[in-house]
Amino acid sequence: MSAFEHEAIARRVLDELLPYRRRYPESRAEQAADEARRVAEVQLPRIAAFVAAGSPIEFVLPAFPAKSPNPGKVLHQLPDMAERLSLSFLNHLCQRIQLFYPPGAHLKVCSDGRVFGDLVRIGDGAISAYQDALARLIDELGATHIGVFNLEDVEAYAGHGDDHDWLRERLIQEHAEPLERVRETLMASDEGVALYRAITRFLLEDGLTPDYAGSKTALQRDAKERAVGVIQRSWAWGGLLAERFPQAIRLSIHPQPADSLKLGIHMLPTRDDWLTPWHGVAVNTANRFVLMKRSEAQALDAELVEINGQPSHYRLRGQAQAPRVALGEATL
C-alpha cells in the first residue's frame, strides 16, 4: 500500500475513536472541528505507523483500578454491568477496526489500582479481588482483543508481585517526579487545575462513607493533599507504560487536550465527563445504558436489577427519563 492508503486507513481508525472522545466540559460545540483537526495531527502519524508495518494497532488504557469505597456511588466492590458494558465496547471497537484493517487492533487494560491504592484508601485485597474478577469477565465476554497488564506484571519487578508496598515504592523511585514539581506542573495550566480538582472531588466523595465521623472540611483538605500524590503515581505509571509499550496509542479515562499524546475516551454515555464505571453504576433507560452515581439512580427511583443473585445495574421505571448525557445519541 502507498503512504496515502496508509493514512486513509489511519483516518478510518481515528474516525472510530473520535465520537467517543472525552472533552473538557467547557469545550464549546463550535470548537469540535478544530479540536478534531488537532487530534488528527498528533494521532494519525502514530496510527499510520502500525498500518505501514502491517501490524495490529496497539492501544493502552490505564483504567479499571477498583470500585469506589463509597456505597453512594457504586453497588459493591466487584465489576458489574458498568464494567461489562465498558469492556464490551472496547472489544467491539477493536472488532470494527478489523473489519477494514485485517491485522486488527488490540487493547491492553493497564489496571492502576495497585499504583495508588493506599492513597485512595482501597486495600490491596479489594484491588486483587477486582482485578481477578475483571480478568474472569474478559474471558466470559470472549473479549479476545483485550488483555490486562498490572503493576505486578512488570518484568523488572518479578519476584516481588506479592509485596505491594515494594512495588509502589519502586515505581515512585524509578518513574515519579517530586510531589512539589507535580503540584507546580498542575497549577501551570487550566487542564492541570481541572485534573487536580477532579481527582480531589473523587477522593472527597469516596471518603464520605456512612462510617466517616470527621468534618467535610477536614476531609477536603486531606483529599487535596492526596490528589497530588495520586496524580504523581498516575504519571509515573504512564511513564512506565510509555517505556513498556512505546509505540502504543495511549487512551485515557480523563479529558485530554486536543494536542496531547493521550486521547480521552468514553466507554459509556454519561453526563459527567470525569465519571468512570468504577465510580458509578449502569442505568438502563428506555433505549440505552447511561452511567451515573448510585445516588442519582436512586433519586430517579430506578429499580435495582440482579443477575445470578448479584446486584448488577439499575433500570428506570415506567416512562422516567434519563438525564442529558455527554455522548448525545451515541449507542454503546
Short mmCIF file of C-alpha atoms in Angstrom, two decimals, residues 55-59 94-95 97-99 101-106 145:
data_model
loop_
_atom_site.label_atom_id
_atom_site.label_comp_id
_atom_site.label_asym_id
_atom_site.label_seq_id
_atom_site.Cartn_x
_atom_site.Cartn_y
_atom_site.Cartn_z
CA SER A 55 0.89 -4.73 12.46
CA PRO A 56 -2.12 -4.85 14.77
CA ILE A 57 -2.82 -1.37 16.13
CA GLU A 58 -1.87 -1.34 19.80
CA PHE A 59 -3.86 0.65 22.36
CA CYS A 94 -11.23 -3.31 18.03
CA GLN A 95 -13.53 -5.66 16.10
CA ILE A 97 -11.30 -1.78 13.12
CA GLN A 98 -10.57 -5.32 11.98
CA LEU A 99 -13.46 -5.13 9.50
CA TYR A 101 -7.95 -3.37 8.58
CA PRO A 102 -7.40 -7.16 8.74
CA PRO A 103 -4.45 -7.10 11.21
CA GLY A 104 -6.94 -5.53 13.60
CA ALA A 105 -6.28 -3.91 16.94
CA HIS A 106 -5.55 -4.98 20.49
CA HIS A 145 -8.98 -8.16 21.63
#
